[in-house]
C-alpha positions as a Markdown table, in Angstrom:
| # | Residue | x | y | z |
|---|---|---|---|---|
| 1 | Met | -29.3 | 20.7 | -35.8 |
| 2 | Glu | -27.6 | 22.3 | -38.8 |
| 3 | Glu | -27.3 | 26.1 | -38.4 |
| 4 | Glu | -29.2 | 28.2 | -40.9 |
| 5 | Lys | -27.5 | 30.8 | -42.9 |
| 6 | Val | -28.0 | 33.2 | -45.8 |
| 7 | Ser | -27.8 | 30.9 | -48.8 |
| 8 | Ser | -24.7 | 31.7 | -50.9 |
| 9 | Ala | -24.1 | 35.0 | -49.1 |
| 10 | Arg | -21.1 | 36.9 | -50.6 |
| 11 | Ile | -18.4 | 37.6 | -48.0 |
| 12 | Leu | -15.5 | 39.9 | -48.6 |
| 13 | Val | -12.4 | 39.0 | -46.5 |
| 14 | Val | -9.9 | 41.9 | -46.1 |
| 15 | Glu | -6.8 | 40.3 | -44.6 |
| 16 | Asp | -3.1 | 40.7 | -45.7 |
| 17 | Glu | -1.8 | 37.5 | -44.2 |
| 18 | Glu | -2.1 | 34.8 | -46.8 |
| 19 | Gly | -2.3 | 31.9 | -44.3 |
| 20 | Ile | -5.2 | 33.5 | -42.5 |
| 21 | Gln | -6.8 | 34.5 | -45.8 |
| 22 | Glu | -6.8 | 30.8 | -46.9 |
| 23 | Leu | -8.1 | 29.6 | -43.5 |
| 24 | Leu | -11.0 | 32.0 | -43.8 |
| 25 | Arg | -11.7 | 31.1 | -47.4 |
| 26 | Val | -11.7 | 27.4 | -46.8 |
| 27 | Ala | -13.9 | 27.6 | -43.7 |
| 28 | Leu | -16.5 | 29.9 | -45.3 |
| 29 | Gln | -16.6 | 28.1 | -48.7 |
| 30 | Arg | -17.1 | 24.7 | -46.9 |
| 31 | Asn | -20.2 | 26.3 | -45.4 |
| 32 | Gly | -21.7 | 27.4 | -48.7 |
| 33 | Phe | -20.6 | 31.0 | -48.8 |
| 34 | Glu | -19.1 | 32.9 | -51.8 |
| 35 | Val | -15.8 | 34.3 | -50.7 |
| 36 | Arg | -13.5 | 37.0 | -52.2 |
| 37 | Cys | -10.2 | 37.9 | -50.5 |
| 38 | Glu | -8.3 | 41.1 | -50.7 |
| 39 | Gly | -5.1 | 42.2 | -48.9 |
| 40 | Ser | -5.6 | 46.0 | -48.6 |
| 41 | Val | -8.3 | 48.6 | -48.1 |
| 42 | Glu | -7.7 | 50.0 | -51.6 |
| 43 | Ala | -8.4 | 46.6 | -53.3 |
| 44 | Ala | -11.3 | 45.9 | -50.9 |
| 45 | Asp | -12.9 | 49.3 | -51.8 |
| 46 | Leu | -12.9 | 48.4 | -55.4 |
| 47 | Ala | -14.3 | 44.9 | -54.7 |
| 48 | Leu | -17.0 | 46.5 | -52.6 |
| 49 | Lys | -18.2 | 48.5 | -55.6 |
| 50 | Asn | -17.9 | 45.7 | -58.2 |
| 51 | Trp | -18.8 | 42.6 | -56.2 |
| 52 | Ala | -21.5 | 43.8 | -53.8 |
| 53 | Pro | -20.7 | 41.6 | -50.8 |
| 54 | Gln | -23.3 | 41.0 | -48.1 |
| 55 | Met | -20.7 | 41.0 | -45.3 |
| 56 | Ile | -17.2 | 42.0 | -44.6 |
| 57 | Ile | -14.6 | 40.3 | -42.4 |
| 58 | Leu | -12.1 | 43.0 | -41.8 |
| 59 | Asp | -8.6 | 42.7 | -40.3 |
| 60 | Trp | -7.7 | 45.5 | -37.9 |
| 61 | Met | -4.0 | 45.9 | -39.1 |
| 62 | Leu | -3.6 | 46.3 | -42.8 |
| 63 | Pro | -0.9 | 47.9 | -45.0 |
| 64 | Gly | -1.7 | 51.5 | -45.7 |
| 65 | Glu | -5.1 | 52.5 | -44.3 |
| 66 | Asn | -6.0 | 50.3 | -41.3 |
| 67 | Gly | -9.3 | 48.3 | -41.0 |
| 68 | Val | -10.7 | 50.4 | -38.1 |
| 69 | Ala | -10.3 | 53.7 | -40.1 |
| 70 | Trp | -12.0 | 52.1 | -43.2 |
| 71 | Cys | -14.8 | 50.7 | -41.0 |
| 72 | Arg | -15.5 | 54.2 | -39.8 |
| 73 | Leu | -15.6 | 55.4 | -43.4 |
| 74 | Leu | -18.0 | 52.7 | -44.5 |
| 75 | Arg | -20.4 | 53.7 | -41.7 |
| 76 | Arg | -20.4 | 57.3 | -43.0 |
| 77 | Arg | -21.4 | 56.1 | -46.5 |
| 78 | Glu | -25.1 | 55.8 | -47.1 |
| 79 | Glu | -24.8 | 52.6 | -49.2 |
| 80 | Thr | -22.7 | 50.8 | -46.6 |
| 81 | Gln | -24.1 | 52.1 | -43.3 |
| 82 | Lys | -25.9 | 48.8 | -42.6 |
| 83 | Leu | -23.4 | 46.4 | -44.2 |
| 84 | Pro | -22.5 | 43.7 | -41.6 |
| 85 | Ile | -18.8 | 43.9 | -40.5 |
| 86 | Ile | -16.8 | 41.5 | -38.4 |
| 87 | Leu | -13.5 | 42.9 | -37.1 |
| 88 | Leu | -10.7 | 40.4 | -37.0 |
| 89 | Thr | -7.6 | 41.2 | -35.0 |
| 90 | Ala | -4.8 | 39.9 | -32.7 |
| 91 | Arg | -5.8 | 42.6 | -30.1 |
| 92 | Gly | -7.8 | 41.0 | -27.3 |
| 93 | Glu | -7.9 | 43.5 | -24.5 |
| 94 | Glu | -11.3 | 44.9 | -23.5 |
| 95 | Gly | -10.3 | 48.4 | -24.5 |
| 96 | Asp | -9.4 | 47.3 | -28.0 |
| 97 | Arg | -12.7 | 45.4 | -28.4 |
| 98 | Val | -14.6 | 48.4 | -27.3 |
| 99 | His | -12.6 | 50.6 | -29.7 |
| 100 | Gly | -13.3 | 48.2 | -32.6 |
| 101 | Leu | -17.0 | 48.1 | -31.9 |
| 102 | Glu | -17.2 | 51.9 | -31.5 |
| 103 | Ser | -15.6 | 52.2 | -34.9 |
| 104 | Gly | -18.8 | 50.7 | -36.4 |
| 105 | Ala | -18.0 | 46.9 | -36.4 |
| 106 | Asp | -21.0 | 44.6 | -35.6 |
| 107 | Asp | -18.9 | 41.9 | -34.1 |
| 108 | Tyr | -15.3 | 41.2 | -33.0 |
| 109 | Leu | -13.2 | 38.1 | -33.3 |
| 110 | Ala | -9.7 | 37.9 | -31.7 |
| 111 | Lys | -6.9 | 35.8 | -33.2 |
| 112 | Pro | -6.3 | 32.9 | -32.9 |
| 113 | Phe | -9.9 | 31.7 | -33.6 |
| 114 | Ser | -11.5 | 28.5 | -34.5 |
| 115 | Pro | -13.1 | 28.1 | -37.9 |
| 116 | Arg | -16.2 | 26.8 | -36.1 |
| 117 | Glu | -16.6 | 29.9 | -34.0 |
| 118 | Leu | -16.0 | 32.1 | -37.1 |
| 119 | Val | -18.8 | 30.4 | -39.0 |
| 120 | Ala | -21.1 | 30.6 | -36.0 |
| 121 | Arg | -20.5 | 34.3 | -35.7 |
| 122 | Val | -21.0 | 34.8 | -39.4 |
| 123 | Asn | -24.3 | 33.0 | -39.4 |
| 124 | Ala | -25.6 | 34.8 | -36.3 |
| 125 | Leu | -24.7 | 38.2 | -37.8 |
| 126 | Leu | -26.3 | 37.4 | -41.1 |
| 127 | Arg | -29.5 | 36.3 | -39.4 |
| 128 | Arg | -29.6 | 39.6 | -37.4 |
| 129 | Ser | -28.9 | 41.7 | -40.5 |
| 130 | Tyr | -31.0 | 40.1 | -43.1 |
| 131 | Gly | -34.0 | 38.6 | -41.2 |
| 132 | Asn | -36.0 | 36.3 | -43.5 |
| 133 | Asn | -33.0 | 35.9 | -45.8 |
| 134 | Ser | -31.5 | 33.6 | -43.0 |
| 135 | Val | -33.7 | 30.8 | -44.2 |
| 136 | Gly | -32.9 | 31.4 | -47.8 |
| 137 | Val | -36.1 | 33.2 | -48.8 |
| 138 | Val | -36.4 | 36.8 | -49.7 |
| 139 | Lys | -39.9 | 38.4 | -49.7 |
| 140 | Leu | -41.0 | 41.6 | -51.4 |
| 141 | Gly | -44.7 | 41.8 | -50.9 |
| 142 | Glu | -46.3 | 38.8 | -52.6 |
| 143 | Leu | -43.0 | 38.0 | -54.4 |
| 144 | Gln | -40.9 | 35.2 | -52.8 |
| 145 | Val | -37.5 | 34.3 | -54.0 |
| 146 | Asp | -36.2 | 31.0 | -52.7 |
| 147 | Leu | -32.4 | 31.4 | -52.9 |
| 148 | Arg | -31.6 | 27.8 | -52.2 |
| 149 | Ala | -34.1 | 26.1 | -54.6 |
| 150 | His | -33.7 | 28.8 | -57.3 |
| 151 | Arg | -37.5 | 29.2 | -57.5 |
| 152 | Val | -39.6 | 32.4 | -57.6 |
| 153 | Tyr | -43.3 | 32.6 | -56.5 |
| 154 | Val | -46.0 | 35.2 | -56.5 |
| 155 | Gln | -48.4 | 33.8 | -53.8 |
| 156 | Asp | -48.5 | 30.1 | -54.8 |
| 157 | Val | -47.8 | 30.6 | -58.5 |
| 158 | Gln | -44.3 | 29.7 | -59.6 |
| 159 | Leu | -42.6 | 32.1 | -62.1 |
| 160 | His | -40.4 | 30.5 | -64.7 |
| 161 | Leu | -37.1 | 32.4 | -65.1 |
| 162 | Gly | -34.1 | 31.5 | -67.1 |
| 163 | Pro | -30.8 | 31.0 | -65.1 |
| 164 | Thr | -29.5 | 34.4 | -66.1 |
| 165 | Glu | -32.7 | 36.2 | -65.1 |
| 166 | Phe | -32.8 | 34.3 | -61.8 |
| 167 | Arg | -29.2 | 35.4 | -61.0 |
| 168 | Leu | -30.1 | 39.0 | -61.8 |
| 169 | Leu | -33.2 | 38.8 | -59.6 |
| 170 | Arg | -31.2 | 37.2 | -56.8 |
| 171 | Leu | -28.6 | 40.0 | -56.9 |
| 172 | Phe | -31.2 | 42.7 | -56.9 |
| 173 | Val | -33.4 | 41.3 | -54.1 |
| 174 | Thr | -30.4 | 40.6 | -51.8 |
| 175 | Asn | -29.2 | 44.2 | -52.3 |
| 176 | Pro | -32.4 | 46.3 | -52.2 |
| 177 | Asp | -32.1 | 49.9 | -53.2 |
| 178 | Arg | -28.5 | 49.5 | -54.4 |
| 179 | Val | -27.9 | 50.8 | -57.9 |
| 180 | Phe | -26.0 | 48.5 | -60.2 |
| 181 | Ser | -24.4 | 49.9 | -63.4 |
| 182 | Arg | -24.4 | 47.8 | -66.5 |
| 183 | Asp | -20.7 | 47.2 | -66.1 |
| 184 | Met | -21.2 | 46.0 | -62.5 |
| 185 | Leu | -23.9 | 43.6 | -63.6 |
| 186 | Leu | -21.7 | 42.2 | -66.4 |
| 187 | Asp | -19.0 | 41.6 | -63.8 |
| 188 | Gln | -21.4 | 40.0 | -61.3 |
| 189 | Ile | -23.5 | 37.9 | -63.6 |
| 190 | Trp | -21.2 | 37.0 | -66.5 |
| 191 | Gly | -17.8 | 37.4 | -64.9 |
| 192 | Arg | -14.8 | 39.5 | -65.5 |
| 193 | Gln | -13.4 | 37.4 | -68.4 |
| 194 | Ser | -16.6 | 37.5 | -70.5 |
| 195 | Phe | -16.9 | 39.4 | -73.7 |
| 196 | Ile | -20.6 | 40.3 | -73.4 |
| 197 | Glu | -21.7 | 43.7 | -74.5 |
| 198 | Glu | -23.5 | 46.0 | -72.1 |
| 199 | Arg | -26.7 | 46.0 | -74.2 |
| 200 | Thr | -27.0 | 42.2 | -73.4 |
| 201 | Val | -27.7 | 43.3 | -69.8 |
| 202 | Asp | -30.7 | 45.3 | -71.1 |
| 203 | Val | -32.0 | 42.3 | -73.0 |
| 204 | His | -32.0 | 40.1 | -69.9 |
| 205 | Ile | -33.5 | 42.9 | -67.7 |
| 206 | Arg | -36.3 | 43.2 | -70.2 |
| 207 | Arg | -36.9 | 39.4 | -70.0 |
| 208 | Leu | -36.9 | 39.5 | -66.3 |
| 209 | Arg | -39.4 | 42.4 | -66.2 |
| 210 | Arg | -41.6 | 40.6 | -68.8 |
| 211 | Val | -42.0 | 37.6 | -66.5 |
| 212 | Leu | -42.5 | 39.8 | -63.4 |
| 213 | Asp | -45.0 | 42.0 | -65.3 |
| 214 | Glu | -47.2 | 39.0 | -65.9 |
| 215 | His | -47.7 | 38.9 | -62.1 |
| 216 | Gly | -47.8 | 42.6 | -61.4 |
| 217 | His | -44.2 | 43.0 | -60.1 |
| 218 | Ala | -42.2 | 44.5 | -63.0 |
| 219 | His | -42.0 | 47.8 | -61.1 |
| 220 | Ile | -39.6 | 46.3 | -58.5 |
| 221 | Ile | -36.8 | 46.6 | -61.0 |
| 222 | Glu | -36.2 | 50.3 | -61.6 |
| 223 | Thr | -34.2 | 52.1 | -64.2 |
| 224 | Val | -32.0 | 54.8 | -62.7 |
| 225 | Arg | -31.3 | 57.2 | -65.6 |
| 226 | Gly | -27.6 | 57.5 | -66.4 |
| 227 | Glu | -26.7 | 55.0 | -63.7 |
| 228 | Gly | -28.2 | 51.5 | -64.2 |
| 229 | Tyr | -30.8 | 49.5 | -62.4 |
| 230 | Arg | -31.9 | 48.8 | -58.8 |
| 231 | Cys | -34.5 | 46.8 | -56.9 |
| 232 | Thr | -37.0 | 48.8 | -54.9 |
| 233 | Ala | -38.5 | 47.3 | -51.8 |
| 234 | Val | -41.7 | 49.2 | -52.4 |
| 235 | Thr | -44.2 | 46.7 | -53.9 |
| 236 | Gly | -47.4 | 48.6 | -53.3 |
């Protein structure tokens, strides 16, 4: 039976060895995940803010700040307290494993590892962390977003969204309560090389809200004054 996973989950790999980076990238992409690789904590911290990953695979030993220290820092930040983290390291002794888990990592994988075990652990942690998202459906009250089929429903009524509006909604509902600036949304939805103006973001947000409003759910996309937009899980 094929193992279920969070459809197209974004995974940030923080690993400075290029060979292992490529192994991780290939194994994860073959299983439907979106992957971004960085070789240092400094680069990963920027990716964390601009790319909004749903999981981090983090090497223990990195140039500059090591992975364990960064893991502790992430657990102290409100916005990353619950972000799933798998610690990847050549250290295999029990004391090292305990140390890694006590730093805040959710799971621990010692090198060398098999790609099959890696993917199994990723899928298991995503299921534990995101619940219903593990079958590709996010629910906010009566609103259901099918991540695999790219369809949105309120009860049994399908909402008709354009591709950009769906990508916006998918980003919001898979990152509830996270504030996205217009610049972050431009990067996430249109890509770094686009020449789209920030006001274009507002246009597509209005289109998304208009469709949601027809079914009483426009309020889930909130404007955060001076910051950007967020999705609230409160649907009352």
